[in-house]
Tab-separated table of C-alpha atoms in Angstrom:
chain	number	residue	atom	x	y	z
A	1	VAL	CA	114.204	105.534	76.783
A	2	VAL	CA	112.697	106.884	79.603
A	3	ILE	CA	108.651	108.456	78.376
A	4	GLY	CA	107.967	112.071	80.083
A	5	GLY	CA	109.647	114.888	81.254
A	6	GLY	CA	107.999	115.659	85.319
A	7	LEU	CA	110.474	115.274	88.369
A	8	SER	CA	110.639	112.043	87.985
A	9	GLY	CA	111.784	111.173	84.742
A	10	LEU	CA	114.192	113.828	85.336
A	11	SER	CA	115.880	112.356	88.327
A	12	ALA	CA	115.460	109.067	86.383
A	13	CYS	CA	117.514	110.442	83.697
A	14	ARG	CA	120.100	112.833	84.591
A	15	GLN	CA	121.068	109.433	87.106
A	16	LEU	CA	120.850	106.599	84.474
A	17	THR	CA	123.060	109.634	81.931
A	18	GLN	CA	125.707	109.213	84.696
A	19	GLN	CA	125.711	105.777	85.652
A	20	LEU	CA	125.672	104.001	82.365
A	21	ASP	CA	127.990	103.921	79.480
A	22	ASP	CA	124.444	103.404	77.328
A	23	LYS	CA	122.147	106.205	75.362
A	24	VAL	CA	120.067	107.245	77.609
A	25	THR	CA	116.868	109.965	75.752
A	26	LEU	CA	114.243	110.959	77.443
A	27	LEU	CA	110.637	112.067	75.251
A	28	GLU	CA	108.192	114.393	76.629
A	29	ALA	CA	104.782	115.217	75.136
A	30	ARG	CA	105.213	118.513	75.984
A	31	GLY	CA	107.195	121.410	74.448
A	32	HIS	CA	109.186	121.708	77.579
A	33	VAL	CA	110.270	119.409	80.637
A	34	GLY	CA	109.424	119.995	84.522
A	35	GLY	CA	105.668	118.739	83.825
A	36	HIS	CA	103.333	120.987	86.929
A	37	SER	CA	107.310	121.911	88.203
A	38	GLY	CA	108.586	123.591	84.978
A	39	SER	CA	106.552	126.594	85.494
A	40	CYS	CA	108.144	129.852	87.111
A	41	ASP	CA	104.153	130.981	88.436
A	42	PHE	CA	103.543	126.929	90.095
A	43	SER	CA	104.583	125.912	93.831
A	44	ARG	CA	103.442	123.469	95.152
A	45	ILE	CA	102.429	122.852	99.186
A	46	HIS	CA	105.176	120.930	100.283
A	47	HIS	CA	105.467	118.529	103.701
A	48	GLY	CA	108.367	118.115	105.514
A	49	THR	CA	111.857	119.919	105.327
A	50	ILE	CA	113.818	117.235	106.877
A	51	ASN	CA	115.695	115.290	104.289
A	52	ASN	CA	113.075	116.131	101.939
A	53	PRO	CA	114.907	115.672	98.440
A	54	ILE	CA	113.297	118.689	97.500
A	55	SER	CA	114.354	120.581	99.911
A	56	VAL	CA	117.939	119.507	99.100
A	57	LEU	CA	117.534	120.370	95.534
A	58	THR	CA	116.503	124.133	96.459
A	59	THR	CA	119.242	124.325	99.181
A	60	GLN	CA	121.860	122.660	95.918
A	61	ALA	CA	120.454	125.238	93.391
A	62	GLY	CA	120.314	127.812	95.097
A	63	VAL	CA	116.702	128.336	95.773
A	64	ALA	CA	115.229	129.754	99.146
A	65	VAL	CA	112.291	128.342	100.577
A	66	CYS	CA	109.744	129.841	102.666
A	67	LYS	CA	108.068	127.892	105.926
A	68	LEU	CA	104.835	128.224	106.254
A	69	PRO	CA	103.475	128.198	109.892
A	70	SER	CA	101.096	126.541	111.830
A	71	CYS	CA	98.542	128.886	112.534
A	72	TYR	CA	97.648	132.414	111.166
A	73	PRO	CA	94.799	134.733	110.463
A	74	ILE	CA	91.151	134.327	108.931
A	75	PHE	CA	88.807	136.622	107.992
A	76	SER	CA	85.146	136.637	107.565
A	77	LYS	CA	84.070	137.574	104.543
A	78	ASP	CA	83.385	140.508	105.691
A	79	GLY	CA	87.034	140.861	106.770
A	80	LYS	CA	86.168	140.653	109.380
A	81	LEU	CA	89.565	138.405	112.142
A	82	TYR	CA	88.567	135.579	113.901
A	83	ASP	CA	89.447	135.158	117.683
A	84	PRO	CA	93.266	133.303	117.213
A	85	ASP	CA	91.964	131.379	120.065
A	86	LEU	CA	88.933	129.812	118.804
A	87	CYS	CA	90.647	128.733	115.416
A	88	ARG	CA	92.491	126.524	117.499
A	89	ARG	CA	90.244	125.744	119.254
A	90	VAL	CA	87.980	124.730	116.571
A	91	ASN	CA	91.448	122.900	114.075
A	92	PHE	CA	91.653	121.052	118.418
A	93	HIS	CA	88.343	119.572	116.933
A	94	PHE	CA	88.391	118.810	113.580
A	95	ASN	CA	91.626	117.294	114.170
A	96	ALA	CA	89.645	114.778	116.448
A	97	LEU	CA	87.593	114.138	114.414
A	98	LEU	CA	89.485	113.084	112.300
A	99	ASP	CA	91.770	111.165	114.724
A	100	ALA	CA	88.698	109.214	115.695
A	101	ILE	CA	88.087	108.762	112.021
A	102	VAL	CA	91.599	106.504	111.356
A	103	GLU	CA	90.196	104.622	115.150
A	104	TRP	CA	86.905	103.878	113.764
A	105	ARG	CA	88.581	102.441	110.592
A	106	LYS	CA	90.844	99.776	112.203
A	107	GLY	CA	90.261	95.719	111.151
A	108	ARG	CA	88.160	97.589	108.296
A	109	THR	CA	87.965	96.773	103.958
A	110	VAL	CA	87.675	98.732	101.430
A	111	HIS	CA	83.656	96.719	101.598
A	112	ASP	CA	82.975	99.778	104.218
A	113	ASP	CA	84.734	102.494	102.735
A	114	LEU	CA	82.265	105.768	102.019
A	115	PRO	CA	83.087	109.282	101.283
A	116	LEU	CA	84.813	111.329	103.706
A	117	ASN	CA	82.557	114.235	104.435
A	118	LYS	CA	79.633	111.521	105.530
A	119	GLN	CA	81.941	109.967	108.349
A	120	LEU	CA	82.873	113.039	109.083
A	121	THR	CA	79.641	114.869	109.645
A	122	ALA	CA	78.642	111.759	111.656
A	123	MET	CA	81.082	111.687	113.925
A	124	HIS	CA	80.975	115.965	114.674
A	125	ASP	CA	77.122	115.510	114.788
A	126	GLY	CA	78.005	112.789	117.314
A	127	PHE	CA	80.536	114.847	119.691
A	128	VAL	CA	77.675	117.692	119.619
A	129	GLU	CA	74.923	115.143	120.671
A	130	GLU	CA	76.559	113.732	123.338
A	131	THR	CA	78.158	116.722	124.885
A	132	GLY	CA	75.636	119.486	124.491
A	133	ILE	CA	77.989	121.900	122.758
A	134	ALA	CA	75.724	124.221	120.621
A	135	PHE	CA	78.262	125.642	117.995
A	136	THR	CA	78.090	129.207	116.912
A	137	GLN	CA	78.084	130.955	113.636
A	138	GLU	CA	81.699	131.292	113.632
A	139	GLN	CA	82.616	128.310	115.206
A	140	ASP	CA	80.605	126.639	112.063
A	141	ASP	CA	82.435	129.240	110.164
A	142	LEU	CA	85.646	128.103	110.881
A	143	LEU	CA	84.790	124.085	111.106
A	144	LYS	CA	83.772	125.142	107.135
A	145	TYR	CA	87.100	126.105	107.141
A	146	ASN	CA	88.876	123.573	107.884
A	147	LYS	CA	86.719	121.106	105.107
A	148	SER	CA	87.901	123.410	102.644
A	149	CYS	CA	91.477	123.199	103.023
A	150	LEU	CA	91.553	119.236	103.481
A	151	GLU	CA	90.094	119.667	100.270
A	152	THR	CA	92.928	120.679	98.384
A	153	VAL	CA	94.692	118.384	100.205
A	154	CYS	CA	92.893	115.675	99.246
A	155	GLY	CA	92.724	116.948	95.411
A	156	CYS	CA	88.729	116.386	95.767
A	157	SER	CA	85.473	117.899	97.189
A	158	LEU	CA	85.265	115.412	100.643
A	159	ASP	CA	82.062	113.332	99.169
A	160	GLU	CA	84.120	111.733	96.677
A	161	ALA	CA	87.426	111.069	99.633
A	162	SER	CA	87.537	108.164	100.637
A	163	THR	CA	87.543	107.681	104.600
A	164	LEU	CA	89.937	104.872	104.674
A	165	SER	CA	92.718	105.467	101.722
A	166	TRP	CA	92.710	109.531	101.850
A	167	ASP	CA	95.721	110.055	104.074
A	168	GLU	CA	97.089	106.306	103.174
A	169	SER	CA	100.796	107.959	103.273
A	170	CYS	CA	100.657	108.899	106.336
A	171	ASP	CA	100.368	104.905	107.217
A	172	PHE	CA	104.292	105.298	106.712
A	173	ALA	CA	107.589	107.738	108.561
A	174	GLN	CA	107.442	111.189	106.474
A	175	PHE	CA	109.582	114.296	106.132
A	176	GLY	CA	109.645	116.463	109.482
A	177	GLY	CA	110.660	120.258	109.695
A	178	GLY	CA	106.841	121.236	109.002
A	179	ASP	CA	105.467	122.916	105.512
A	180	PHE	CA	107.097	124.547	102.488
A	181	VAL	CA	106.797	126.190	99.376
A	182	VAL	CA	109.692	127.828	97.448
A	183	PRO	CA	108.982	131.192	95.740
A	184	GLY	CA	109.169	131.153	92.413
A	185	GLY	CA	108.322	128.024	91.634
A	186	LEU	CA	111.643	124.774	90.827
A	187	SER	CA	112.473	126.178	87.076
A	188	VAL	CA	115.779	126.452	88.122
A	189	VAL	CA	115.912	123.065	90.058
A	190	VAL	CA	114.879	121.722	86.125
A	191	ASP	CA	116.894	123.720	84.671
A	192	LYS	CA	119.801	121.970	86.364
A	193	LEU	CA	118.453	118.584	86.479
A	194	SER	CA	117.593	118.973	82.584
A	195	ALA	CA	120.919	120.702	81.377
A	196	GLY	CA	122.734	118.181	78.810
A	197	LEU	CA	120.334	115.099	78.583
A	198	ASP	CA	118.667	114.273	75.637
A	199	ILE	CA	115.432	115.300	75.956
A	200	ARG	CA	112.671	114.776	72.120
A	201	LEU	CA	110.312	117.686	73.289
A	202	ASN	CA	106.705	117.218	71.139
A	203	THR	CA	107.435	113.601	71.417
A	204	GLU	CA	104.342	112.379	72.096
A	205	VAL	CA	104.183	108.198	72.669
A	206	VAL	CA	101.368	106.151	71.941
A	207	ASN	CA	102.445	102.935	71.301
A	208	ILE	CA	104.919	100.373	73.322
A	209	ASN	CA	105.854	96.702	71.528
A	210	TYR	CA	107.539	95.063	74.112
A	211	GLN	CA	107.189	91.176	72.584
A	212	SER	CA	110.604	90.877	71.621
A	213	HIS	CA	113.829	92.438	72.123
A	214	PRO	CA	114.616	95.498	71.733
A	215	VAL	CA	111.407	97.446	73.086
A	216	THR	CA	109.643	99.326	70.492
A	217	ILE	CA	108.080	102.702	71.296
A	218	ALA	CA	105.720	105.078	68.374
A	219	THR	CA	105.107	108.609	68.736
A	220	ARG	CA	102.268	110.517	67.268
A	221	THR	CA	103.971	111.290	64.837
A	222	GLY	CA	105.294	108.128	63.355
A	223	GLU	CA	108.802	107.844	64.639
A	224	ILE	CA	110.600	105.184	66.095
A	225	PHE	CA	112.453	104.750	69.463
A	226	THR	CA	114.432	101.437	70.377
A	227	ALA	CA	115.478	100.192	73.348
A	228	ASP	CA	116.774	97.783	76.332
A	229	LYS	CA	114.380	99.928	79.202
A	230	VAL	CA	111.184	102.152	79.445
A	231	LEU	CA	110.999	103.862	81.907
A	232	LEU	CA	107.018	104.578	81.758
A	233	THR	CA	106.724	108.121	84.629
A	234	VAL	CA	103.446	109.561	82.947
A	235	PRO	CA	100.276	110.118	85.693
A	236	PRO	CA	98.182	106.816	85.426
A	237	GLN	CA	95.731	108.820	82.970
A	238	CYS	CA	98.190	109.251	80.770
A	239	LEU	CA	99.693	105.575	81.210
A	240	GLN	CA	95.480	104.499	80.064
A	241	CYS	CA	96.170	106.406	76.115
A	242	ILE	CA	98.827	104.116	75.467
A	243	GLU	CA	98.610	100.677	73.489
A	244	PHE	CA	101.014	98.278	74.752
A	245	SER	CA	101.610	94.848	72.845
A	246	PRO	CA	101.262	93.128	74.689
A	247	PRO	CA	98.774	94.443	77.096
A	248	LEU	CA	99.110	94.953	80.560
A	249	GLU	CA	98.952	92.628	82.812
A	250	SER	CA	95.035	92.187	84.948
A	251	ASP	CA	96.016	93.673	88.654
A	252	LYS	CA	98.733	96.718	86.636
A	253	ILE	CA	95.065	97.440	84.378
A	254	ARG	CA	93.132	97.426	87.847
A	255	ALA	CA	95.101	99.426	89.451
A	256	LEU	CA	94.708	102.075	87.315
A	257	SER	CA	90.850	102.010	87.247
A	258	GLU	CA	91.565	102.329	91.115
A	259	LEU	CA	93.733	105.462	90.734
A	260	THR	CA	91.626	109.051	89.142
A	261	GLY	CA	93.211	112.780	89.055
A	262	SER	CA	92.598	115.748	91.367
A	263	GLN	CA	90.388	118.392	91.361
A	264	SER	CA	92.326	120.922	92.154
A	265	GLU	CA	93.958	124.496	89.861
A	266	GLN	CA	95.548	127.299	91.052
A	267	ILE	CA	95.633	130.619	90.798
A	268	VAL	CA	97.654	133.585	91.516
A	269	LEU	CA	98.277	137.516	91.805
A	270	THR	CA	100.950	139.308	91.160
A	271	PHE	CA	100.744	143.115	92.335
A	272	THR	CA	102.952	146.140	92.394
A	273	THR	CA	103.294	146.188	96.286
A	274	ARG	CA	102.375	143.338	98.928
A	275	PHE	CA	99.518	145.523	100.698
A	276	TRP	CA	98.022	142.654	102.923
A	277	SER	CA	101.497	142.056	104.765
A	278	ASP	CA	100.862	144.762	108.108
A	279	THR	CA	97.127	143.556	108.044
A	280	VAL	CA	98.044	139.854	108.292
A	281	GLY	CA	101.026	140.429	110.572
A	282	GLY	CA	103.825	139.618	107.879
A	283	SER	CA	102.434	135.634	107.926
A	284	ALA	CA	103.928	134.011	104.855
A	285	VAL	CA	99.809	132.369	104.996
A	286	PHE	CA	96.227	133.795	105.477
A	287	GLY	CA	92.886	132.629	104.825
A	288	CYS	CA	89.297	133.781	104.296
A	289	VAL	CA	85.781	132.122	104.856
A	290	THR	CA	82.920	133.182	102.170
A	291	GLU	CA	79.196	131.847	101.398
A	292	THR	CA	79.957	129.353	99.023
A	293	THR	CA	83.693	128.365	100.174
A	294	CYS	CA	86.617	129.139	101.474
A	295	TYR	CA	90.303	129.934	100.515
A	296	THR	CA	93.755	130.191	101.908
A	297	PHE	CA	96.018	132.157	99.864
A	298	TYR	CA	100.092	131.872	100.594
A	299	ASP	CA	102.372	134.930	100.494
A	300	LEU	CA	104.577	133.785	97.428
A	301	THR	CA	106.820	137.187	97.328
A	302	GLN	CA	110.776	136.659	96.548
A	303	VAL	CA	113.420	137.449	98.739
A	304	GLY	CA	114.707	141.377	97.551
A	305	SER	CA	111.147	141.729	95.111
A	306	GLU	CA	109.248	144.724	94.921
A	307	CYS	CA	106.214	142.895	93.333
A	308	GLY	CA	103.638	141.549	96.283
A	309	VAL	CA	102.619	137.299	94.606
A	310	LEU	CA	99.552	135.839	96.082
A	311	GLN	CA	98.682	131.858	95.182
A	312	THR	CA	95.726	130.020	96.502
A	313	PHE	CA	94.215	127.316	95.679
A	314	ILE	CA	90.416	125.671	94.369
A	315	SER	CA	88.853	122.133	94.798
A	316	GLY	CA	86.600	119.657	94.453
A	317	ARG	CA	82.939	121.277	92.907
A	318	CYS	CA	84.765	124.230	92.964
A	319	VAL	CA	86.725	123.439	89.837
A	320	ASP	CA	83.333	121.781	88.718
A	321	SER	CA	81.539	125.398	88.561
A	322	ASP	CA	85.068	126.929	87.520
A	323	LYS	CA	85.576	124.612	84.248
A	324	LEU	CA	82.858	127.173	82.182
A	325	ARG	CA	84.457	130.609	83.324
A	326	THR	CA	87.123	132.400	81.782
A	327	ASP	CA	90.472	133.398	83.639
A	328	SER	CA	89.055	136.893	83.727
A	329	ASP	CA	86.111	135.449	85.999
A	330	ILE	CA	87.933	133.307	88.810
A	331	VAL	CA	90.299	136.206	88.791
A	332	ASP	CA	87.589	139.272	89.052
A	333	CYS	CA	86.003	136.709	92.064
A	334	LEU	CA	88.560	136.394	93.420
A	335	MET	CA	89.619	140.187	93.897
A	336	LYS	CA	86.274	140.800	95.020
A	337	ARG	CA	87.677	138.964	97.749
A	338	LEU	CA	90.302	140.078	98.113
A	339	VAL	CA	88.650	143.486	98.589
A	340	ALA	CA	86.105	141.973	101.385
A	341	ILE	CA	88.274	141.008	103.434
A	342	PHE	CA	90.771	143.535	103.021
A	343	PRO	CA	87.459	147.098	103.281
A	344	GLN	CA	90.465	149.735	104.822
A	345	LEU	CA	92.571	149.327	102.545
A	346	THR	CA	92.745	150.340	98.603
A	347	VAL	CA	93.523	146.631	97.012
A	348	PRO	CA	95.481	147.049	93.411
A	349	THR	CA	93.757	145.507	90.060
A	350	PRO	CA	96.885	142.737	89.798
A	351	VAL	CA	100.114	143.285	87.402
A	352	HIS	CA	99.899	139.557	86.329
A	353	THR	CA	97.834	136.809	86.755
A	354	TYR	CA	97.437	133.045	85.943
A	355	VAL	CA	95.805	130.200	86.065
A	356	SER	CA	96.331	127.236	85.662
A	357	ARG	CA	93.609	124.997	83.612
A	358	TRP	CA	95.635	121.799	84.411
A	359	CYS	CA	91.500	119.735	84.348
A	360	SER	CA	92.212	120.561	80.414
A	361	ASP	CA	95.903	120.215	80.398
A	362	VAL	CA	95.442	115.998	78.740
A	363	PHE	CA	99.347	115.716	79.470
A	364	SER	CA	99.398	115.761	83.071
A	365	GLY	CA	96.556	113.353	83.191
A	366	CYS	CA	93.893	115.895	83.795
A	367	SER	CA	94.947	116.916	87.803
A	368	LEU	CA	97.893	118.076	90.289
A	369	PHE	CA	98.411	114.721	91.241
A	370	THR	CA	97.058	111.189	91.153
A	371	ARG	CA	94.541	109.494	94.293
A	372	LEU	CA	92.346	106.747	95.383
A	373	LYS	CA	88.811	105.989	94.855
A	374	ILE	CA	86.151	105.308	96.791
A	375	HIS	CA	86.347	101.548	97.876
A	376	SER	CA	90.035	101.569	95.870
A	377	GLN	CA	93.527	98.744	97.165
A	378	PRO	CA	96.198	101.561	98.734
A	379	GLU	CA	98.376	98.984	97.308
A	380	SER	CA	96.927	99.419	94.246
A	381	TYR	CA	100.542	102.015	93.989
A	382	ASP	CA	102.184	98.903	94.578
A	383	ILE	CA	101.254	97.168	91.605
A	384	LEU	CA	101.795	100.702	89.715
A	385	ALA	CA	105.192	99.980	90.034
A	386	ARG	CA	105.638	96.494	89.901
A	387	SER	CA	108.254	95.897	86.111
A	388	VAL	CA	107.096	94.557	83.595
A	389	ASP	CA	109.780	91.310	81.874
A	390	ASN	CA	112.806	93.416	83.851
A	391	LYS	CA	111.838	95.731	79.992
A	392	ILE	CA	109.191	98.465	80.596
A	393	PHE	CA	109.270	99.777	84.278
A	394	PHE	CA	106.790	102.236	85.896
A	395	ALA	CA	107.585	106.028	87.942
A	396	GLY	CA	105.868	108.769	89.056
A	397	GLN	CA	104.071	110.618	92.330
A	398	ALA	CA	101.196	107.515	91.709
A	399	THR	CA	103.730	104.847	91.980
A	400	HIS	CA	105.355	106.126	95.501
A	401	ARG	CA	103.331	104.495	98.018
A	402	GLN	CA	104.608	106.459	101.037
A	403	PHE	CA	105.443	110.480	99.546
A	404	ALA	CA	101.807	109.444	97.226
A	405	GLN	CA	100.289	112.989	95.645
A	406	SER	CA	103.755	114.869	95.932
A	407	SER	CA	107.209	116.089	94.401
A	408	ALA	CA	109.164	113.971	96.567
A	409	GLY	CA	107.656	111.071	96.148
A	410	ALA	CA	107.601	111.319	92.402
A	411	PHE	CA	111.560	112.517	92.335
A	412	LEU	CA	112.449	109.166	94.362
A	413	SER	CA	110.156	107.422	92.211
A	414	GLY	CA	112.782	107.828	89.466
A	415	VAL	CA	115.973	107.188	91.784
A	416	ARG	CA	113.946	104.008	92.810
A	417	GLU	CA	113.844	102.295	89.590
A	418	VAL	CA	116.936	103.478	88.010
A	419	SER	CA	118.607	101.688	91.509
A	420	LYS	CA	116.270	98.787	89.425
A	421	ILE	CA	117.537	99.060	85.914
A	422	VAL	CA	121.773	100.151	86.865
A	423	ASN	CA	121.554	96.491	88.593
């Protein structure tokens, strides 16, 4: 039995069904499979096109991808375009600060860990003091923009991100080829992965008893399943809501306590036209700086479509403040930003809007991905991936240390556990 119908669960269930004569059943708590990827409104930022399984899957499914530029236009709050050379210089300075942090953390332990924002600020202040270079208001604004982009990567305020492990996966080889998005999302890939599988929707697992053979799985509605092997692909936050008999080992419990969910939300706006295209020079990405936060907009318009689609993310404290706001209030705020960025244009009213609300979705662990808390051990990813008694197996992006926090990690973790089970 495979529990969880995201990319990890679907990839594992399909391969197990193909490789084993035994029956394989997938249990999914939601009314649909695919997790976040099951929505046509969602398109994640994927890192690296070369050998990335997501890139391979989209190619096999005939789904077009959009490569993202490394440099793109950034606007001020009143629509002024920042000088591209200034943007590159500030970005270079910001990356130099991150490189300095990499040197600082060599030989340090989790006891030395501290909030990433505190260390970034100390490094920047030290640079200004030693060089005597005073930053202009524009440079400060662009530095704030770079910090905002890093918050999206970390999935939280930089005050809550770990200096030691915010980029833990970068200690391992990563995919090359630049970042990309999949306009229209991975729903076509999800449909192809799930075709022909034995999938039980609206089936939430609450108890797993692996004390004897076979393993017994109980659902919230009282239905009972039995299995020789059980593969759990749910987020760590959901894993903690399942009762295990006997309880999981203490190391795994500790690992679960050191992981937490991201604070990220996605907003998608669909318009009748790509009104922004000429102003941004046709770039697939553009950014803006405001008094309170910064936005990066991604053009998710599909090839051949008459409509224009913009996507942006909010992270950290912005998510906390938006929890009490309605979807229409959030969209209205974003529309005011677009009107300010493009004062010379008539910005149309969107014909469709989408606000993710992942932080209130219990079946996604109330988050987009899982991250390490400050003072936590990176080995927590590896510990979570360990099987129990050769009966209970674990997959999902939070179990793949090399590609944690990514769709590629989710998919590959499912493939990894299939190899364990089959062998």
